[in-house]
mmCIF file of C-alpha atoms in Angstrom:
data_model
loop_
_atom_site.group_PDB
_atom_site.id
_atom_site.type_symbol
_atom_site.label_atom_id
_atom_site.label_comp_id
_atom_site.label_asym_id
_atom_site.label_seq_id
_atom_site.Cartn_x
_atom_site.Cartn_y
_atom_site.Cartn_z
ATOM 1 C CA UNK A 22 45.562 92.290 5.674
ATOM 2 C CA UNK A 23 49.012 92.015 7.026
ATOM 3 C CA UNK A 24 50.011 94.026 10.078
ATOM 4 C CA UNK A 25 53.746 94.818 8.690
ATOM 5 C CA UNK A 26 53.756 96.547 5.645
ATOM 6 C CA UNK A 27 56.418 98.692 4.160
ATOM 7 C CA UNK A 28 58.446 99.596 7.335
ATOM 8 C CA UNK A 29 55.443 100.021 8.891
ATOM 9 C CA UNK A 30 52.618 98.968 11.133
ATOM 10 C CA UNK A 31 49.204 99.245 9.350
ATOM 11 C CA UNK A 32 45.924 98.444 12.141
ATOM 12 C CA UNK A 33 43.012 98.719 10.273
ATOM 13 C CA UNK A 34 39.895 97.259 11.233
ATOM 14 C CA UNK A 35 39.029 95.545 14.661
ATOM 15 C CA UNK A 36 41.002 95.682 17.877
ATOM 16 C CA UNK A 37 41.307 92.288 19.029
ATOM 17 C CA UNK A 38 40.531 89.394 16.211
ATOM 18 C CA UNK A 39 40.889 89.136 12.382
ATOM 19 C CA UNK A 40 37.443 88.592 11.249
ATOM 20 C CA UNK A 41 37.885 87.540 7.570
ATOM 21 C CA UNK A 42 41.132 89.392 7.317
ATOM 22 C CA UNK A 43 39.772 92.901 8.647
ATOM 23 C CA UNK A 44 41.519 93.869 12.162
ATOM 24 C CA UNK A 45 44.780 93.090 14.274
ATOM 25 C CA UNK A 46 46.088 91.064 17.301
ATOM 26 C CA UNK A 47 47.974 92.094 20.157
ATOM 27 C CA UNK A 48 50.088 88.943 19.176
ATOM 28 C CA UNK A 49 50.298 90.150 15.817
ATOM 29 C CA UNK A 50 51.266 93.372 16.849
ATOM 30 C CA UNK A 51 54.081 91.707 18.821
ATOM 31 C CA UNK A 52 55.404 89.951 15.481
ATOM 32 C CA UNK A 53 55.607 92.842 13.782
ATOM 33 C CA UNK A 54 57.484 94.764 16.428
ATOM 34 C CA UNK A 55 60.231 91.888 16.572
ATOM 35 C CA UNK A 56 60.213 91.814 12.974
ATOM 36 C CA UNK A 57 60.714 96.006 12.855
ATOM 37 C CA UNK A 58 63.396 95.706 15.759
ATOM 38 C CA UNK A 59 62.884 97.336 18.961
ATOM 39 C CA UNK A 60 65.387 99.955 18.730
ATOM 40 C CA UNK A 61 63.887 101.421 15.166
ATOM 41 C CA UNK A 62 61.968 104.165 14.946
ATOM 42 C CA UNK A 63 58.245 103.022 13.992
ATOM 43 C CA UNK A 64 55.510 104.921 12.300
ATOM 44 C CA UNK A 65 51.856 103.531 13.090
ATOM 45 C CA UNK A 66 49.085 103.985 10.742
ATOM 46 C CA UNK A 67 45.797 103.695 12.645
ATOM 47 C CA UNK A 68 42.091 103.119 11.066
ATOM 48 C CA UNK A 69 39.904 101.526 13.743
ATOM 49 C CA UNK A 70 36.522 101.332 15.330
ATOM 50 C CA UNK A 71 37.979 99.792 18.240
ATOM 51 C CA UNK A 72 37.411 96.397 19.251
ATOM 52 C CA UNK A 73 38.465 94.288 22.646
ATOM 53 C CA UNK A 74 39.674 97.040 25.256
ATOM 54 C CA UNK A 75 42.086 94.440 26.581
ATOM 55 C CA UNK A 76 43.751 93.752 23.579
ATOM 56 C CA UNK A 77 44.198 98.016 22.444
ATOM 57 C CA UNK A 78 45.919 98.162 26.076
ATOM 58 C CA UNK A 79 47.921 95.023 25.052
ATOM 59 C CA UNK A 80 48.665 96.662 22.012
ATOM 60 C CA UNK A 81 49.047 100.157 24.215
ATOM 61 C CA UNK A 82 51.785 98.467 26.335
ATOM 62 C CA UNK A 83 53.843 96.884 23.252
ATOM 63 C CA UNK A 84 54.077 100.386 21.851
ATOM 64 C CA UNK A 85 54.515 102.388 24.885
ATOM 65 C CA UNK A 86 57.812 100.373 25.385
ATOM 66 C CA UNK A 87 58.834 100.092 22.213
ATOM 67 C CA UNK A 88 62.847 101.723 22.287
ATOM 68 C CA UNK A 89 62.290 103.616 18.721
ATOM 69 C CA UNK A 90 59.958 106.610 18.623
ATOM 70 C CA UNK A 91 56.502 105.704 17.828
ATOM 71 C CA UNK A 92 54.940 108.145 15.173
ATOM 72 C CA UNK A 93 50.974 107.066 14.970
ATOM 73 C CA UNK A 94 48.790 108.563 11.886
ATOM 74 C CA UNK A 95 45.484 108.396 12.810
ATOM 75 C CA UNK A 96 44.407 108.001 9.040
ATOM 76 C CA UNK A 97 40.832 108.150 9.757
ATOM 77 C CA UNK A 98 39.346 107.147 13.020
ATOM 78 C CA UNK A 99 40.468 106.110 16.440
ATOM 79 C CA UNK A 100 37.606 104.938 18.491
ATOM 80 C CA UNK A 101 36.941 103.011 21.193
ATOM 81 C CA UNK A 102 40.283 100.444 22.071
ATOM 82 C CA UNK A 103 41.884 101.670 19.047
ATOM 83 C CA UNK A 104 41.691 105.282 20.492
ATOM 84 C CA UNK A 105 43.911 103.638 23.771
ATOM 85 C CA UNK A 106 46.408 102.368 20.946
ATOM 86 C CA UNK A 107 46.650 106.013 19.541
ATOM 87 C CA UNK A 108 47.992 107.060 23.361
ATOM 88 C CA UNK A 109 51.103 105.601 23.054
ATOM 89 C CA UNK A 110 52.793 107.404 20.105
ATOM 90 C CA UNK A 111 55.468 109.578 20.885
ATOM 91 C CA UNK A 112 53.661 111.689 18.347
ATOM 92 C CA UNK A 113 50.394 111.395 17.445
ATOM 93 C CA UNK A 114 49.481 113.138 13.646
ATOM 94 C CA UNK A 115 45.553 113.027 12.737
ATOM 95 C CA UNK A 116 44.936 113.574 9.217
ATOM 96 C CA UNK A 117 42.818 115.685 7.619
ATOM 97 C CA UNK A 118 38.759 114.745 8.286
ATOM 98 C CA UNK A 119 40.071 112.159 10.872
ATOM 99 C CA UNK A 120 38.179 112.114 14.230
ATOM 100 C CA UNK A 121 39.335 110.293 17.784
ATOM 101 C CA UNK A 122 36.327 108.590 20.045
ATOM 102 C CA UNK A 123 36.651 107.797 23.608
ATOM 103 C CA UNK A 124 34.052 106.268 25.871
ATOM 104 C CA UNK A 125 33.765 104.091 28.957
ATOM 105 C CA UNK A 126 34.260 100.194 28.390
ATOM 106 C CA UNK A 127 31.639 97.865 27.844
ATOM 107 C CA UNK A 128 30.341 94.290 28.173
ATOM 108 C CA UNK A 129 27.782 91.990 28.753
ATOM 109 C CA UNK A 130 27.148 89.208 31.688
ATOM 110 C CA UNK A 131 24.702 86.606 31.609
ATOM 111 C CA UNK A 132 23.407 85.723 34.858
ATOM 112 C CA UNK A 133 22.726 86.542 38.571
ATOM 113 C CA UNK A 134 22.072 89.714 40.149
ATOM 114 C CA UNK A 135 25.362 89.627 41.635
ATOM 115 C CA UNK A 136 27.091 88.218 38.496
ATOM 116 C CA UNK A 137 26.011 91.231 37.005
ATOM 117 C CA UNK A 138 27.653 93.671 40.237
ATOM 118 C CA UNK A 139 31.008 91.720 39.813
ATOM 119 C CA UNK A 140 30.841 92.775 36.099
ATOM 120 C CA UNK A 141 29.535 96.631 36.799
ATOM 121 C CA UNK A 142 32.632 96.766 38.920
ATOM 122 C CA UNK A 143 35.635 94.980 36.852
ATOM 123 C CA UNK A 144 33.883 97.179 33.782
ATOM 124 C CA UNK A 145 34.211 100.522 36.432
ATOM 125 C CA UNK A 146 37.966 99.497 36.955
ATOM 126 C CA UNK A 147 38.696 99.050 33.756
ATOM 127 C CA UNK A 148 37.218 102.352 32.774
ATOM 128 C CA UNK A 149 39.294 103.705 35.485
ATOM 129 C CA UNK A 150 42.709 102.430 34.018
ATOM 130 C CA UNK A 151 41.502 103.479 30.478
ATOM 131 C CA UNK A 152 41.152 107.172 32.310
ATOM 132 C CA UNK A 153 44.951 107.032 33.757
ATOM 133 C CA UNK A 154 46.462 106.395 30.070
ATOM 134 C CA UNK A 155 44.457 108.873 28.235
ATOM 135 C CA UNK A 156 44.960 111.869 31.206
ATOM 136 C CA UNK A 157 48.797 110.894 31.196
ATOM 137 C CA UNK A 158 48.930 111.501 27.541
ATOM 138 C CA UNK A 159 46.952 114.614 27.476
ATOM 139 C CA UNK A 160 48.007 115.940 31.138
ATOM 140 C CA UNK A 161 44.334 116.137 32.489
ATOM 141 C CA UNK A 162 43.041 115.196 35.687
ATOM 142 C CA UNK A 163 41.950 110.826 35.753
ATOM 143 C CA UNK A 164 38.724 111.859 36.853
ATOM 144 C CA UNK A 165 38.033 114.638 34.543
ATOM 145 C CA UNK A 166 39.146 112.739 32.011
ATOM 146 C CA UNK A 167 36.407 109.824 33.202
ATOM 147 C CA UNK A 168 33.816 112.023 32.731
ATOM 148 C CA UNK A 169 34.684 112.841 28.911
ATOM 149 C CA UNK A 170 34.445 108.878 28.635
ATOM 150 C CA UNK A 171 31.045 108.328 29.977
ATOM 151 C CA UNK A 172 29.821 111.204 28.225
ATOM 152 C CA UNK A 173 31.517 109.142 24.583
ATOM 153 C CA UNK A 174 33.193 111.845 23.495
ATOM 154 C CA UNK A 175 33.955 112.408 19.669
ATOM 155 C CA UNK A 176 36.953 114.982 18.979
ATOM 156 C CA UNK A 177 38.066 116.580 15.350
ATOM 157 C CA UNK A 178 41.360 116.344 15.114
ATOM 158 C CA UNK A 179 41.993 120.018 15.960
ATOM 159 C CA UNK A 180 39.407 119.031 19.347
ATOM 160 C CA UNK A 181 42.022 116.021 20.073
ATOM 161 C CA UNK A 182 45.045 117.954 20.368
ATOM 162 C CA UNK A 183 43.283 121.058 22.340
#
């Protein structure tokens, strides 16, 4: 499916890669954003489970910048990375039945015990970054907001915008 659509940025599917034509790249992202022009206002319609939490803070960080107004339509989920992607519209519409997820980052190490530490740690920070966007965009407290994430919080749209 292509990213650029209409006058419009369509990221359905997974954060990250394009398995058999079914999510988005950062890099693609970045096409379409040159193709749009960065002074044009932009409307964003999201559908994801998430994917690579890199890559939705990639994605995050193209957006946030982006000179036009940034309109995202959460059509009908934003979990997980994608969630982190919703954070950087200058006005974020959920539709009717959609539903935002947010949770702390995860991975997997193969190895030593302290292969494993180094991981627990980089995975803590990352959550910890992940806490600063979402509490800057809803005005909460970092560490409150840390908590929501390690408890995986699902939110209605009405439960997102309270």
């Amino acid at each position: 499916m292509p990213v650029y659509m209409n006058g419009e940025l369509v990221l359905y599917g997974f954060v990250g890669d394009n398995y058999w034509r079914e999510g988005f790249t950062s890099t693609e992202v970045l096409e379409a954003l040159a193709e749009h022009g960065t002074d044009n206002d932009l409307d964003v319609r999201l559908n994801s489970g998430g994917g690579y939490a890199f890559e939705g803070l990639a994605i995050y960080n193209a957006l946030h910048v982006h000179k036009g107004n940034v309109t995202i339509h959460v059509d009908a989920i934003a979990a997980s990375a994608a969630s982190t992607i919703a954070m950087a519209g200058d006005k974020i519409i959920m539709r009717a039945g959609s539903e935002m997820m947010i949770h702390d980052p995860s991975g997997y190490t193969f190895g030593t015990a302290e292969q494993h530490q180094k991981a627990m740690a980089a995975l803590d920070k990352l959550g910890s970054q992940m806490a600063s966007v979402y509490g800057a965009r809803s005005g909460n407290d970092a560490d409150k907001v840390r908590q929501v994430m390690k408890d995986e919080t699902w939110f209605t749209a009405e439960e997102a915008v309270a």
